[in-house]
CSV table of C-alpha atoms in Angstrom, one decimal:
chain,number,residue,atom,x,y,z
U,1,MET,CA,108.6,-182.1,0.1
U,2,TYR,CA,106.6,-185.4,-0.9
U,3,ARG,CA,107.1,-187.1,2.5
U,4,PHE,CA,106.9,-184.1,4.2
U,5,PHE,CA,103.2,-183.8,3.0
U,6,VAL,CA,102.5,-187.1,3.6
U,7,PHE,CA,104.0,-186.7,7.2
U,8,CYS,CA,101.9,-183.9,7.9
U,9,ILE,CA,98.9,-185.3,6.8
U,10,LEU,CA,99.3,-188.4,8.5
U,11,PHE,CA,100.6,-186.0,11.5
U,12,ALA,CA,97.0,-183.9,11.2
U,13,ILE,CA,95.1,-187.8,11.3
U,14,LEU,CA,96.5,-188.3,14.4
U,15,LEU,CA,95.2,-185.4,15.9
U,16,LEU,CA,91.9,-185.4,14.9
U,17,PHE,CA,91.9,-189.3,16.3
U,18,THR,CA,93.4,-188.2,19.3
U,19,SER,CA,91.2,-184.9,19.9
U,20,CYS,CA,87.8,-187.3,19.4
U,21,GLY,CA,89.1,-189.7,22.2
U,22,VAL,CA,88.4,-189.1,26.2
U,23,SER,CA,91.9,-187.2,27.8
U,24,ASN,CA,94.5,-188.2,29.5
U,25,VAL,CA,93.0,-186.5,32.9
U,26,ASN,CA,89.8,-187.5,32.6
U,27,ALA,CA,90.3,-191.3,31.6
U,28,ARG,CA,92.3,-191.7,34.6
U,29,LYS,CA,90.2,-190.3,36.9
U,30,GLY,CA,87.2,-192.2,35.7
U,31,PHE,CA,89.7,-195.7,35.6
U,32,VAL,CA,90.0,-194.8,39.6
U,33,ALA,CA,86.3,-194.7,40.7
U,34,PHE,CA,86.1,-197.7,38.7
U,35,LEU,CA,88.7,-199.4,40.8
U,36,ASP,CA,87.0,-197.8,43.8
U,37,THR,CA,83.6,-199.2,42.5
U,38,HIS,CA,84.4,-202.9,42.1
U,39,HIS,CA,87.6,-203.7,43.4
U,40,ASN,CA,87.9,-201.5,46.9
U,41,ASN,CA,91.5,-200.5,47.2
U,42,LYS,CA,92.7,-203.3,46.5
U,43,TYR,CA,95.5,-202.3,43.4
U,44,ASP,CA,98.0,-199.6,43.4
U,45,ILE,CA,98.0,-198.7,39.8
U,46,ILE,CA,101.9,-198.4,38.4
U,47,THR,CA,101.3,-197.3,34.9
U,48,PHE,CA,98.2,-195.9,33.0
U,49,LYS,CA,99.4,-194.3,29.5
U,50,SER,CA,97.7,-193.6,26.3
U,51,HIS,CA,97.6,-196.9,24.2
U,52,PHE,CA,96.8,-195.4,20.9
U,53,ASN,CA,98.7,-196.7,17.8
U,54,ALA,CA,98.1,-198.0,14.3
U,55,ALA,CA,96.8,-201.3,15.7
U,56,ASN,CA,93.5,-201.0,17.7
U,57,MET,CA,93.2,-196.8,15.8
U,58,ASN,CA,91.3,-196.2,19.3
U,59,PRO,CA,92.2,-192.6,21.1
U,60,ASN,CA,90.2,-194.3,24.1
U,61,ILE,CA,92.8,-197.8,24.5
U,62,TYR,CA,95.0,-197.0,27.8
U,63,TRP,CA,97.7,-199.6,29.1
U,64,VAL,CA,97.0,-200.4,32.2
U,65,GLU,CA,99.3,-202.0,34.9
U,66,LEU,CA,98.3,-202.7,38.8
U,67,ALA,CA,99.5,-204.4,41.6
U,68,LEU,CA,98.0,-206.5,43.8
U,69,LYS,CA,98.4,-204.6,47.5
U,70,GLU,CA,98.3,-207.3,49.4
U,71,ASN,CA,100.5,-209.5,47.4
U,72,PRO,CA,102.4,-207.2,45.1
U,73,GLU,CA,104.3,-210.0,43.3
U,74,ILE,CA,100.8,-210.1,41.3
U,75,VAL,CA,100.9,-208.0,38.4
U,76,ILE,CA,98.2,-207.6,36.1
U,77,ASN,CA,98.5,-205.4,32.4
U,78,PHE,CA,95.6,-205.3,30.3
U,79,GLU,CA,94.4,-202.5,27.6
U,80,TRP,CA,91.6,-200.4,29.0
U,81,ASP,CA,89.1,-198.5,27.2
U,82,ALA,CA,88.5,-195.4,29.1
U,83,LYS,CA,84.7,-194.5,27.0
U,84,ASN,CA,83.4,-197.9,27.3
U,85,LYS,CA,84.8,-199.1,30.5
U,86,GLU,CA,86.0,-202.1,29.0
U,87,LEU,CA,89.4,-204.5,29.9
U,88,TYR,CA,90.8,-206.1,26.8
U,89,VAL,CA,94.1,-208.7,27.1
U,90,PRO,CA,95.4,-209.6,23.9
U,91,ASN,CA,98.1,-211.4,25.3
U,92,TYR,CA,96.4,-214.5,27.2
U,93,SER,CA,95.3,-217.2,25.0
U,94,ASN,CA,92.3,-218.2,27.7
U,95,LYS,CA,91.1,-214.8,27.5
U,96,PRO,CA,90.4,-213.8,31.2
U,97,ASP,CA,87.6,-211.2,31.2
U,98,SER,CA,88.0,-208.8,34.1
U,99,ILE,CA,90.4,-207.4,36.4
U,100,THR,CA,89.6,-210.4,39.0
U,101,ALA,CA,89.7,-213.1,36.7
U,102,LEU,CA,93.3,-211.9,35.3
U,103,THR,CA,94.2,-211.5,39.1
U,104,ASP,CA,93.0,-215.2,39.8
U,105,TYR,CA,95.1,-216.2,36.7
U,106,LEU,CA,98.4,-215.0,38.0
U,107,LEU,CA,97.3,-215.9,41.5
U,108,GLN,CA,96.9,-220.0,40.5
U,109,GLU,CA,100.2,-219.1,38.5
U,110,VAL,CA,102.3,-217.9,41.0
U,111,VAL,CA,101.0,-221.3,43.2
U,112,LEU,CA,101.4,-223.5,40.4
U,113,ARG,CA,105.2,-222.5,39.9
U,114,LYS,CA,105.7,-223.0,43.6
U,115,LYS,CA,104.3,-226.2,43.6
U,116,LEU,CA,106.6,-227.2,40.6
U,117,HIS,CA,109.5,-226.2,42.3
U,118,GLU,CA,108.4,-227.6,45.4
U,119,VAL,CA,108.3,-230.9,43.8
U,120,LEU,CA,110.9,-231.1,41.2
U,121,ASP,CA,113.8,-229.0,43.2
U,122,LYS,CA,115.9,-231.7,44.8
U,123,ASP,CA,115.9,-233.8,41.5
U,124,VAL,CA,117.5,-231.0,39.6
U,125,LEU,CA,120.0,-228.4,39.3
U,126,ASP,CA,118.2,-225.7,38.4
U,127,MET,CA,114.9,-225.3,36.9
U,128,ASP,CA,112.7,-222.5,35.3
U,129,VAL,CA,108.9,-222.4,34.9
U,130,ASN,CA,106.8,-220.6,32.3
U,131,VAL,CA,103.2,-221.6,33.1
U,132,PHE,CA,102.0,-218.8,30.6
U,133,ASN,CA,103.7,-220.5,27.9
U,134,HIS,CA,103.6,-223.8,29.2
U,135,THR,CA,107.6,-224.6,29.3
U,136,ILE,CA,109.7,-225.9,32.1
U,137,SER,CA,113.4,-225.8,31.8
U,138,ILE,CA,115.4,-228.6,33.8
U,139,THR,CA,119.2,-228.7,34.6
U,140,LEU,CA,120.5,-232.1,35.2
U,141,ALA,CA,124.0,-233.2,35.6
U,142,ASP,CA,123.9,-236.2,33.2
U,143,ASP,CA,121.7,-236.6,30.1
U,144,PRO,CA,118.2,-237.8,31.1
U,145,SER,CA,117.7,-241.6,30.6
U,146,LEU,CA,113.7,-242.8,29.7
U,147,GLU,CA,113.4,-243.6,33.2
U,148,ASP,CA,114.5,-240.2,34.0
U,149,LEU,CA,111.6,-239.0,31.8
U,150,LYS,CA,109.0,-241.2,32.8
U,151,TYR,CA,109.9,-240.3,36.3
U,152,PHE,CA,109.6,-236.1,36.0
U,153,SER,CA,106.4,-237.0,33.8
U,154,ASN,CA,104.7,-238.0,36.4
U,155,LYS,CA,105.5,-235.5,39.4
U,156,ILE,CA,104.9,-232.9,37.0
U,157,CYS,CA,101.6,-234.4,35.9
U,158,ARG,CA,100.5,-235.0,39.4
U,159,VAL,CA,101.0,-231.0,39.9
U,160,ILE,CA,99.4,-229.2,37.2
U,161,ASP,CA,96.2,-231.6,36.5
U,162,ASN,CA,95.5,-229.2,39.9
U,163,TYR,CA,95.2,-226.4,37.5
U,164,PRO,CA,93.4,-227.3,34.8
U,165,ASP,CA,92.4,-223.7,34.3
U,166,THR,CA,95.3,-222.5,34.1
U,167,TRP,CA,97.6,-225.2,32.6
U,168,THR,CA,95.5,-225.2,29.7
U,169,SER,CA,98.4,-227.2,27.4
U,170,GLU,CA,100.4,-230.0,27.5
U,171,ALA,CA,104.1,-228.8,29.0
U,172,HIS,CA,107.0,-228.7,26.7
U,173,VAL,CA,110.1,-230.1,29.2
U,174,ASP,CA,112.9,-228.8,28.4
U,175,PHE,CA,115.7,-231.3,29.4
U,176,LYS,CA,119.6,-229.7,29.2
U,177,LEU,CA,123.5,-229.9,30.8
U,178,LYS,CA,124.8,-227.0,33.5
U,179,THR,CA,126.6,-226.2,30.3
U,180,GLU,CA,124.1,-225.5,27.6
U,181,VAL,CA,121.8,-223.0,26.8
U,182,LYS,CA,119.4,-225.5,25.0
U,183,GLY,CA,118.6,-229.3,25.7
U,184,PHE,CA,118.8,-231.7,22.9
U,185,TYR,CA,115.1,-233.8,24.7
U,186,GLU,CA,112.4,-232.2,25.1
U,187,LEU,CA,109.5,-234.0,26.6
U,188,ILE,CA,105.8,-233.6,26.3
U,189,VAL,CA,103.9,-233.7,29.5
U,190,LYS,CA,100.0,-234.0,28.5
U,191,PRO,CA,98.0,-233.6,31.6
U,192,ASN,CA,94.7,-236.0,32.4
U,193,THR,CA,92.6,-233.0,32.4
U,194,TYR,CA,93.9,-231.8,28.8
U,195,ASP,CA,91.9,-231.8,25.9
U,196,ASP,CA,93.5,-231.9,22.8
U,197,ASN,CA,91.2,-233.5,19.8
U,198,LYS,CA,90.8,-230.5,18.0
U,199,GLU,CA,94.4,-229.7,17.9
U,200,SER,CA,96.5,-229.7,14.5
U,201,TYR,CA,99.4,-231.8,16.1
U,202,ARG,CA,98.7,-233.9,18.8
U,203,TYR,CA,100.8,-235.6,20.5
U,204,TYR,CA,101.3,-239.0,22.2
U,205,PRO,CA,101.5,-238.8,26.1
U,206,ASN,CA,105.4,-238.6,27.1
U,207,ALA,CA,106.7,-238.2,23.6
U,208,VAL,CA,109.8,-237.0,23.1
U,209,VAL,CA,111.0,-234.4,20.6
U,210,ILE,CA,114.4,-233.0,19.5
U,211,ASN,CA,115.5,-229.6,20.2
U,212,ASN,CA,117.5,-229.3,16.5
U,213,TYR,CA,118.5,-225.8,16.7
U,214,GLY,CA,120.2,-224.6,19.5
U,215,SER,CA,121.7,-227.6,21.6
U,216,VAL,CA,125.2,-228.7,21.6
U,217,LYS,CA,124.1,-232.3,20.7
U,218,ALA,CA,122.5,-231.0,17.6
U,219,GLN,CA,125.3,-228.9,16.4
U,220,ARG,CA,127.2,-231.9,17.2
U,221,ILE,CA,125.6,-233.8,14.9
U,222,ASP,CA,125.0,-230.8,11.9
U,223,THR,CA,129.4,-230.2,11.7
U,224,LEU,CA,129.1,-234.4,11.4
U,225,ILE,CA,126.7,-234.7,8.4
U,226,GLN,CA,128.3,-230.8,7.7
U,227,LYS,CA,131.9,-233.3,7.0
U,228,GLU,CA,130.3,-236.6,5.2
U,229,PHE,CA,127.6,-235.1,2.7
U,230,SER,CA,128.7,-231.1,2.0
U,231,ASN,CA,130.7,-229.5,-0.2
U,232,ALA,CA,130.9,-225.9,-1.5
U,233,SER,CA,128.8,-226.6,-4.8
U,234,SER,CA,126.5,-228.3,-3.0
U,235,PRO,CA,125.8,-227.4,0.7
U,236,ILE,CA,123.4,-229.6,3.0
U,237,TYR,CA,121.1,-228.4,5.9
U,238,LEU,CA,119.9,-230.3,8.8
U,239,LYS,CA,116.1,-230.0,9.1
U,240,ASP,CA,115.0,-232.4,11.5
U,241,ILE,CA,116.0,-235.1,13.7
U,242,TRP,CA,113.6,-237.7,15.2
U,243,VAL,CA,114.5,-239.9,18.4
U,244,ASN,CA,113.4,-243.6,18.9
U,245,GLN,CA,110.8,-242.5,22.1
U,246,LYS,CA,112.0,-246.8,23.2
U,247,ASN,CA,116.0,-246.1,22.5
U,248,LEU,CA,117.3,-242.2,22.9
U,249,LYS,CA,120.6,-243.4,21.5
U,250,SER,CA,118.5,-244.0,18.5
U,251,LEU,CA,118.1,-241.2,15.8
U,252,ILE,CA,116.4,-240.1,12.5
U,253,ILE,CA,118.5,-237.7,10.1
U,254,ALA,CA,116.6,-235.2,7.7
U,255,PHE,CA,119.0,-232.8,5.8
U,256,GLU,CA,118.3,-231.2,2.7
U,257,LYS,CA,121.0,-231.0,0.0
U,258,HIS,CA,121.4,-228.2,-2.2
U,259,GLU,CA,123.1,-227.7,-5.6
U,260,PRO,CA,123.4,-224.3,-8.0
U,261,PHE,CA,120.6,-222.6,-9.7
U,262,LYS,CA,120.3,-224.2,-12.8
U,263,ASP,CA,118.9,-220.8,-14.3
U,264,LYS,CA,122.1,-219.0,-15.3
U,265,ASN,CA,120.9,-215.8,-15.0
U,266,GLU,CA,121.5,-216.3,-11.1
U,267,LYS,CA,124.5,-215.5,-9.6
U,268,SER,CA,126.6,-218.4,-9.2
U,269,HIS,CA,126.7,-218.8,-5.6
U,270,LEU,CA,123.5,-219.1,-5.1
U,271,THR,CA,122.0,-222.8,-4.7
U,272,GLU,CA,118.6,-224.2,-4.0
U,273,GLY,CA,116.7,-226.9,-2.3
U,274,VAL,CA,116.6,-230.3,-4.7
U,275,GLY,CA,115.9,-233.2,-2.3
U,276,MET,CA,115.8,-234.0,1.5
U,277,TYR,CA,118.4,-236.8,2.7
U,278,GLN,CA,117.7,-239.2,5.4
U,279,ILE,CA,119.8,-240.7,7.8
U,280,GLN,CA,119.8,-243.3,10.9
U,281,MET,CA,122.3,-243.0,13.7
U,282,TYR,CA,123.2,-243.5,17.0
U,283,TYR,CA,124.5,-240.7,19.8
U,284,PRO,CA,127.1,-240.3,21.0
U,285,ASN,CA,129.3,-242.2,18.8
U,286,LEU,CA,126.9,-241.2,16.0
U,287,LEU,CA,127.5,-244.6,13.9
U,288,MET,CA,125.3,-244.5,10.4
U,289,GLU,CA,123.2,-247.3,10.0
U,290,SER,CA,121.1,-246.4,6.6
U,291,LEU,CA,120.7,-243.8,4.0
U,292,THR,CA,118.1,-242.9,1.6
U,293,TYR,CA,117.4,-239.6,-0.6
U,294,ILE,CA,114.1,-238.7,-1.9
U,295,ASP,CA,114.3,-235.9,-5.0
U,296,TYR,CA,112.2,-233.1,-4.8
U,297,ASN,CA,111.0,-234.0,-8.7
U,298,THR,CA,109.3,-236.8,-6.5
U,299,ILE,CA,108.1,-235.1,-3.4
U,300,ASP,CA,107.3,-231.8,-3.5
U,301,ARG,CA,109.5,-229.5,-0.8
U,302,GLU,CA,106.1,-228.1,0.7
U,303,ALA,CA,104.8,-231.8,1.3
U,304,MET,CA,108.3,-233.3,2.0
U,305,ARG,CA,108.5,-233.1,6.1
U,306,SER,CA,104.9,-234.4,6.4
U,307,HIS,CA,105.8,-237.3,3.9
U,308,LEU,CA,108.9,-238.0,6.3
U,309,ILE,CA,106.7,-237.9,9.6
U,310,ASP,CA,104.2,-240.2,7.8
U,311,GLN,CA,107.1,-242.6,6.7
U,312,LEU,CA,108.8,-242.6,10.4
U,313,PRO,CA,109.0,-246.1,11.8
U,314,LEU,CA,106.3,-246.9,14.7
U,315,ASP,CA,109.2,-246.6,17.4
U,316,TYR,CA,110.2,-243.0,16.3
U,317,THR,CA,106.8,-241.6,15.7
U,318,TYR,CA,105.7,-239.2,18.4
U,319,LEU,CA,102.5,-237.3,16.8
U,320,ILE,CA,98.6,-239.0,16.9
U,321,GLU,CA,98.1,-236.7,14.4
U,322,HIS,CA,99.4,-233.6,12.6
U,323,SER,CA,98.4,-230.9,9.8
């Protein structure tokens, strides 16, 4: 009964808000008139529907999708305030503030994606470009060498440097083999036009980052260290892998050691992190060179990853700074 009463109140509030807004019919008429006045029949309306929800609490907000008539591949979407005749684009970091600006952005995105394919397609088995997320996925027949990474970096940089208003950050380039969903090596390509001085994570140009999760090689490494260091009462968990920026075969691997909770009231099968192991290893033979252990009583758990990054040997360092 209580739940029904609460539901009735919420429904009444919803109706109140909705009744205060512009009607669906009038909202659409007003938007069509706006398009005719300001955009001269350039777009087809694909979607125009109420977008009132608990997040915006505005009964005048509508979700709109428009297709550019001269190029239907260009589909823009945004929130529209039917009362104030204002556009909102919550999903874009550079916030295009008009239908024209949003269209121009997507037109550049299409051109940029095509340019990257023109430049790289002959060198790869497959490729996917996501301009919005600044990511490129490249499929090769074999693992890339350092020379390969530099080659791809130069080609990518020459393209994205021409689109500073569209490619607004460094490119994260994932290199994978044909049988892999996710690659082991990720290359950071920094456009010459990109200023990252205010970023909390600043990468060195052409830094190589390791995908710890999802890649076949990371899974193989995890299996090896599990076999070597883990047991039923004291499991371990892979946390980070760093690669030598001058030798892709040399890795530093960090994994967390767990032990049963010291609190006797806890269930016996639960564990807690007590410290971090760090080993140096070569891939693909996975021969271990060195092993260190840092207890959380020495370095706080929350500060451990930052500490390990700060203590990395120079050849393994891929960040200019981090916070």
